[in-house]
Amino acid sequence: MSNTTTIQEPATVAQPAAKTTTLSGSQAVLEAFIAEGVHTIFGYPGGAIMPIYDALYDYQEKLKHILVRHEQGGIHAAQGYARTSGDVGVVFATSGPGATNLVTGLADAQIDSTPLVCVTGQVFAHLLGTDAFQETDVINITTPVTKWNYQVTDATEIPAVMAKAFYIARTGRPGPVLIDITKNAQLQKFDYPGYTKCEHIRSYRPKPIVRKQYVEEAAKLINEAKKPFVLFGQGVILGKAEKEFKAFIEKAGLPAAWTIMGLSALPSDHPLNVGMLGMHGNYGPNVLTNECDVLIAVGMRFDDRVTGRLDKYAKQAKVIHLDIDPAEIDKNVQTTVPVWGDCKDTLPLLTSLVNKNTHTAWVQQFHDLKAKEVEAVITEELNPTTAEMTMGEVMKVLNELTGGNAVIVTDVGQHQMVACRYAEFNQTMSNVTSGGLGTMGFCLPAAIGAKFGAPDRTVVGIVGDGGIQMTIQELGTIMQSEVDVKILILNNRFLGMVRQWQQLFHDKRYSFVDIASPDYVVVAKGYGIEGQRIDSRSNLRDALQTMLSHKGAYLLEVMVGKENNVFPMVPQGCSVAEIRLK
Amino acid sequence: MSKQEFTITVYTENQIGLLNRIAIMFSRRKINIESLNTSPSEVENIHRFTIVINETEEVVRKLCRQIEKQVEVLKAYFNTNDEIVWQEMALYKVPTDIIAEKVKVERLLREFGARAVVIRKDYTVFEATGHREETERLIKALEPYQLIEFVRSARVAIIKASNGFHEKLKEFEQTEPGEDVIENEFLDKQDEVFTM
Ligand SMILES: Cc1ncc(C[n+]2csc(CCOP(=O)(O)OP(=O)(O)O)c2C)c(N)n1
């Protein structure tokens, strides 16, 4: 590779400005944000990014900067923002430790296809490779966890590089982009040519052309199917194709089940919504995956938490896979008909070709298995006969009080699975969770970002006593920026999900899952955040109501049963049909 | 499906860091790269990687899709050995006195298609170009005569069915390119992988 630092193929053609203005590289970054419609930046300053922060001082009217307490918090907040707003989340961090603190969030955003543009400061270009103070090789560290990354060493590159960054982050299958800018480039003054959005990169094809032939083949399979079954994922949300999706399943009468990333794309009470897929998903959709004759996957990627054992996964079925990313086709499950494309385009085409149907008897099979699950699991979870509270009953009351209108942000663990199983949604982009990476500590900062992304909506962060302690410092952000988020800690005094596995698969050898907690209410108070703890069912409804009606942030800690388990469960290494009800 | 040698040809932009981005796609999957060559291609400013691995076709196919997904990669092709013309170059250093005394150097050179690059009093460097077995046979032949140093280059390969990248690139440069540019053609032309 030649040792050049200029972009070979300029993403945009700079329009010659009538009168050239002189800007610094830092100003050019902020101008790019404004041109791209960015309103909110989550960040944390430091030596190598100081010129950008200095420029930001004069842009405060146009760009809101939220000072987080840790760069991981910053990037998770940007993820939450992206997920509830549908826009690109933007992050600032300094070089070295600032940049390395982003890595978990980048990996999370990469696997969950979240559009982000992260700008990191870097040491002066002439110091690269000298082990300068706070120098790390950020580009190489982040290569496997970014959709694209690029190091800028000359300010004149900035407009085109930023345009490319936003274009790549938000188009095709979205993902995180990191732009590392050396300090000299931030400081450098140059003739600013103006900003032109990027619309084409010759080596990048975000959107496949839809091939009619495949759509026709898919429609034929669906029309001939006796037991068609739809699985949908976040692709429906990222493609903003909720309406198109609903029209499709309604016309053909297709039962549809969701991955946790697809949750909220279809209203919970929709008659064709048959529930959650995967390890802790619903009984019916898991069992019937191995009974359907045509499996129609829409914007999902057959993660192993969804499929269980692959060699026993839907072997009887013909598979239609709608996805924007050709690399997903056949990756895990062999496809009979691949329908590449943005599902916003492919779904209406498919809808126009499928016959009207109801598949009443087949849909009834899902209801019958649901009844079994209600009897074996759900009734006791939602209306427990035990003295201790269950996570499920908290969700039930929360649903009643929010009416399915809230944004629910979860962390990782038992509470996440329970929340996804039982939370009710009547609008899209309402479920924010770390799906592919399973990042504990995601919830609190993501909830902050989610609130900025959807300022008019109620945002409830549901988090375990383990996860809250991973990023609890973000209470400081909530305090300082007066973020109105409701923090609901479901405290089982264990690292619950790990404990469940130790109970079920390691003879109850509880190895380091017994986790102590501080007095969260006191901690919250220290940050000026109101809160309370409850440990009795009789206070549950009132406490949740108080939390929801409180003006501003609120922390509610609910003490739940110590050793409750999440069921159903597909044990690791088992097929989806071997799902256990207890 | 059994493992066999595949040659992967990747057309890319000329971008710093891209070598790493491509290399980690192999290491992440614990696939050993047998040989890797980067070079210019027939098109100005377009780089060409030639990567040799031993894998099943299924693995290679999926890998190529992942490689092609990288923003700065234009195209990734994979071929079996009978679909390509390929060469590797090797250099051999041997002591001049021994070789001059004990070997019919001329015959050796003729037999292996080798040539002498440097002849000094103390050592001689031979060069041979060919397939792996050919360059390896010359090692065997020279080993008895105190082979001092040996090195072999990465494989370079030409795809027999290819018409080059010029036309393809024109399509890439358009905002609305044709179907086979925009899509990975492996899926529907499984037998005839290379379609340019
Ligand atoms: C950063 C990180 N470290 C470790 C894990 C492994 N892990 C998954 S769930 C879990 C327990 C979570 O406990 P808690 O936050 O109390 O939630 P609960 O399961 O009890 O609802 C752990 C440790 C993880 N997912 N993420």
CSV table of N, CA and C in Angstrom, one decimal, chain A residues 1-2 4 8-9 140 143-144 146-150 164 168 173 200 202-205 207-209 211 214 325-327 329-331 340, chain B residues 13-16 20-21 24 45-47 49 62 65-66 69 71-74 169 171-175 177-179 182-184 187-188:
chain,number,residue,atom,x,y,z
A,1,MET,N,0.8,-1.2,0.0
A,1,MET,CA,0.0,0.0,0.0
A,1,MET,C,0.9,1.2,0.0
A,2,SER,N,0.5,2.2,-0.8
A,2,SER,CA,1.4,3.4,-0.8
A,2,SER,C,1.1,4.2,0.4
A,4,THR,N,0.2,7.1,1.3
A,4,THR,CA,-0.4,8.4,1.1
A,4,THR,C,-1.6,8.5,2.1
A,8,GLN,N,-8.2,8.3,-1.8
A,8,GLN,CA,-8.0,8.1,-3.2
A,8,GLN,C,-9.2,8.7,-4.1
A,9,GLU,N,-10.3,8.4,-3.6
A,9,GLU,CA,-11.5,8.7,-4.4
A,9,GLU,C,-12.3,9.7,-3.6
A,140,ASN,N,-6.2,0.8,14.3
A,140,ASN,CA,-6.1,-0.7,14.3
A,140,ASN,C,-6.9,-1.4,15.4
A,143,THR,N,-10.5,-1.4,14.1
A,143,THR,CA,-10.9,-1.9,12.8
A,143,THR,C,-11.9,-3.1,12.8
A,144,PRO,N,-11.8,-4.1,13.7
A,144,PRO,CA,-12.8,-5.1,13.6
A,144,PRO,C,-14.1,-4.7,14.2
A,146,THR,N,-15.6,-1.6,13.7
A,146,THR,CA,-16.2,-0.5,13.0
A,146,THR,C,-16.6,-0.9,11.6
A,147,LYS,N,-17.6,-0.2,11.0
A,147,LYS,CA,-18.0,-0.4,9.7
A,147,LYS,C,-17.0,0.2,8.8
A,148,TRP,N,-16.5,1.4,9.2
A,148,TRP,CA,-15.4,2.1,8.5
A,148,TRP,C,-14.7,2.9,9.5
A,149,ASN,N,-13.4,3.1,9.4
A,149,ASN,CA,-12.6,4.1,10.2
A,149,ASN,C,-11.6,4.7,9.3
A,150,TYR,N,-11.1,5.9,9.8
A,150,TYR,CA,-10.2,6.6,9.0
A,150,TYR,C,-9.4,7.6,9.8
A,164,LYS,N,-18.4,11.3,4.1
A,164,LYS,CA,-18.3,9.9,3.9
A,164,LYS,C,-18.7,9.1,5.1
A,168,ILE,N,-21.7,6.4,5.2
A,168,ILE,CA,-21.5,5.0,5.5
A,168,ILE,C,-22.2,4.6,6.8
A,173,ARG,N,-26.6,-1.5,5.6
A,173,ARG,CA,-26.8,-2.0,6.9
A,173,ARG,C,-26.0,-1.0,7.8
A,200,HIS,N,-22.3,8.8,-3.0
A,200,HIS,CA,-21.9,7.7,-3.7
A,200,HIS,C,-20.4,7.4,-3.4
A,202,ARG,N,-17.6,4.6,-4.8
A,202,ARG,CA,-17.7,3.6,-5.9
A,202,ARG,C,-17.5,2.1,-5.4
A,203,SER,N,-16.7,2.0,-4.3
A,203,SER,CA,-16.5,0.7,-3.8
A,203,SER,C,-17.5,0.2,-2.7
A,204,TYR,N,-18.6,0.9,-2.6
A,204,TYR,CA,-19.5,0.6,-1.5
A,204,TYR,C,-20.9,0.6,-2.1
A,205,ARG,N,-21.6,-0.5,-1.9
A,205,ARG,CA,-22.9,-0.7,-2.5
A,205,ARG,C,-23.9,-0.9,-1.4
A,207,LYS,N,-27.1,-0.6,-1.1
A,207,LYS,CA,-28.4,-1.1,-1.4
A,207,LYS,C,-28.5,-1.9,-2.6
A,208,PRO,N,-28.7,-3.2,-2.5
A,208,PRO,CA,-28.7,-4.1,-3.6
A,208,PRO,C,-30.0,-3.7,-4.5
A,209,ILE,N,-29.8,-4.0,-5.7
A,209,ILE,CA,-31.0,-3.8,-6.6
A,209,ILE,C,-31.9,-5.0,-6.4
A,211,ARG,N,-34.2,-7.9,-7.2
A,211,ARG,CA,-34.4,-8.7,-8.4
A,211,ARG,C,-35.8,-9.3,-8.3
A,214,TYR,N,-36.5,-13.2,-7.7
A,214,TYR,CA,-36.5,-13.7,-6.4
A,214,TYR,C,-37.8,-13.4,-5.6
A,325,ASP,N,-28.1,-7.1,3.6
A,325,ASP,CA,-26.7,-7.5,3.6
A,325,ASP,C,-26.5,-8.8,3.0
A,326,PRO,N,-25.9,-8.9,1.8
A,326,PRO,CA,-25.7,-10.2,1.1
A,326,PRO,C,-24.9,-11.1,1.9
A,327,ALA,N,-24.0,-10.6,2.8
A,327,ALA,CA,-23.2,-11.5,3.6
A,327,ALA,C,-24.0,-12.3,4.6
A,329,ILE,N,-26.9,-13.7,3.9
A,329,ILE,CA,-27.6,-14.8,3.2
A,329,ILE,C,-26.7,-16.0,3.2
A,330,ASP,N,-27.3,-17.1,3.7
A,330,ASP,CA,-26.6,-18.4,3.8
A,330,ASP,C,-25.6,-18.4,4.9
A,331,LYS,N,-25.4,-17.4,5.6
A,331,LYS,CA,-24.3,-17.4,6.6
A,331,LYS,C,-24.5,-18.5,7.7
A,340,TRP,N,-32.5,-10.1,-1.6
A,340,TRP,CA,-31.7,-9.0,-1.2
A,340,TRP,C,-32.4,-7.7,-1.3
B,13,GLU,N,-9.7,-0.3,-3.2
B,13,GLU,CA,-9.1,1.1,-3.3
B,13,GLU,C,-7.8,1.0,-2.6
B,14,ASN,N,-6.9,1.9,-2.9
B,14,ASN,CA,-5.6,2.0,-2.3
B,14,ASN,C,-5.7,2.8,-1.1
B,15,GLN,N,-5.8,2.1,0.1
B,15,GLN,CA,-6.1,2.8,1.3
B,15,GLN,C,-5.3,2.2,2.4
B,16,ILE,N,-4.7,3.1,3.2
B,16,ILE,CA,-3.9,2.6,4.4
B,16,ILE,C,-4.9,1.9,5.3
B,20,ASN,N,-4.8,-4.5,6.9
B,20,ASN,CA,-5.1,-5.1,8.2
B,20,ASN,C,-6.6,-5.5,8.2
B,21,ARG,N,-7.5,-4.6,7.7
B,21,ARG,CA,-8.9,-4.9,7.7
B,21,ARG,C,-9.2,-6.3,7.0
B,24,ILE,N,-7.4,-9.4,9.1
B,24,ILE,CA,-8.1,-9.8,10.4
B,24,ILE,C,-9.4,-10.6,10.1
B,45,ASN,N,-4.7,3.0,-9.7
B,45,ASN,CA,-5.2,3.3,-8.4
B,45,ASN,C,-6.1,2.2,-7.8
B,46,ILE,N,-6.2,1.1,-8.5
B,46,ILE,CA,-7.0,0.0,-7.9
B,46,ILE,C,-5.9,-1.1,-7.5
B,47,HIS,N,-6.0,-1.5,-6.3
B,47,HIS,CA,-5.1,-2.5,-5.8
B,47,HIS,C,-5.6,-3.9,-5.9
B,49,PHE,N,-5.2,-7.7,-4.3
B,49,PHE,CA,-4.7,-8.7,-3.3
B,49,PHE,C,-4.9,-10.1,-3.9
B,62,LYS,N,-18.3,-17.7,1.9
B,62,LYS,CA,-18.8,-16.8,2.9
B,62,LYS,C,-17.8,-15.7,3.3
B,65,ARG,N,-17.8,-13.0,0.8
B,65,ARG,CA,-18.9,-12.1,1.0
B,65,ARG,C,-18.5,-11.1,2.1
B,66,GLN,N,-17.9,-11.6,3.1
B,66,GLN,CA,-17.6,-10.6,4.2
B,66,GLN,C,-16.5,-9.6,3.7
B,69,LYS,N,-17.9,-7.0,1.6
B,69,LYS,CA,-18.7,-6.0,2.4
B,69,LYS,C,-17.9,-4.8,2.9
B,71,VAL,N,-16.0,-1.5,3.1
B,71,VAL,CA,-16.4,-0.3,2.3
B,71,VAL,C,-15.4,-0.1,1.2
B,72,GLU,N,-14.1,-0.3,1.4
B,72,GLU,CA,-13.2,0.0,0.3
B,72,GLU,C,-12.8,-1.2,-0.6
B,73,VAL,N,-13.5,-2.3,-0.4
B,73,VAL,CA,-13.3,-3.4,-1.3
B,73,VAL,C,-14.3,-3.3,-2.5
B,74,LEU,N,-13.8,-3.4,-3.7
B,74,LEU,CA,-14.7,-3.4,-4.8
B,74,LEU,C,-15.3,-4.8,-5.1
B,169,LEU,N,-15.1,-1.5,-13.4
B,169,LEU,CA,-14.9,-0.2,-12.6
B,169,LEU,C,-15.8,0.9,-13.2
B,171,GLU,N,-18.6,0.6,-14.3
B,171,GLU,CA,-20.0,0.4,-13.7
B,171,GLU,C,-20.0,0.8,-12.2
B,172,PHE,N,-18.9,0.5,-11.5
B,172,PHE,CA,-18.9,0.8,-10.1
B,172,PHE,C,-19.0,2.3,-9.9
B,173,GLU,N,-18.4,3.0,-10.9
B,173,GLU,CA,-18.4,4.5,-10.8
B,173,GLU,C,-19.7,5.1,-11.0
B,174,GLN,N,-20.6,4.4,-11.6
B,174,GLN,CA,-22.0,4.9,-11.8
B,174,GLN,C,-22.8,4.8,-10.5
B,175,THR,N,-23.7,5.8,-10.3
B,175,THR,CA,-24.5,5.8,-9.1
B,175,THR,C,-25.5,4.6,-9.2
B,177,PRO,N,-25.5,1.3,-10.8
B,177,PRO,CA,-24.8,0.3,-11.7
B,177,PRO,C,-25.7,-0.9,-12.0
B,178,GLY,N,-25.2,-1.7,-12.9
B,178,GLY,CA,-25.9,-2.9,-13.3
B,178,GLY,C,-26.0,-3.9,-12.2
B,179,GLU,N,-26.8,-4.9,-12.4
B,179,GLU,CA,-27.1,-5.9,-11.4
B,179,GLU,C,-25.9,-6.6,-10.8
B,182,ILE,N,-23.7,-4.7,-8.4
B,182,ILE,CA,-24.2,-4.4,-7.1
B,182,ILE,C,-24.3,-5.6,-6.2
B,183,GLU,N,-24.5,-6.7,-6.8
B,183,GLU,CA,-24.7,-7.9,-6.0
B,183,GLU,C,-23.6,-8.9,-6.1
B,184,ASN,N,-23.5,-9.7,-5.1
B,184,ASN,CA,-22.5,-10.7,-5.1
B,184,ASN,C,-23.0,-11.8,-5.9
B,187,LEU,N,-24.2,-16.2,-5.5
B,187,LEU,CA,-25.4,-16.9,-5.2
B,187,LEU,C,-26.1,-17.5,-6.3
B,188,ASP,N,-26.3,-16.8,-7.4
B,188,ASP,CA,-27.1,-17.3,-8.4
B,188,ASP,C,-26.3,-17.9,-9.6
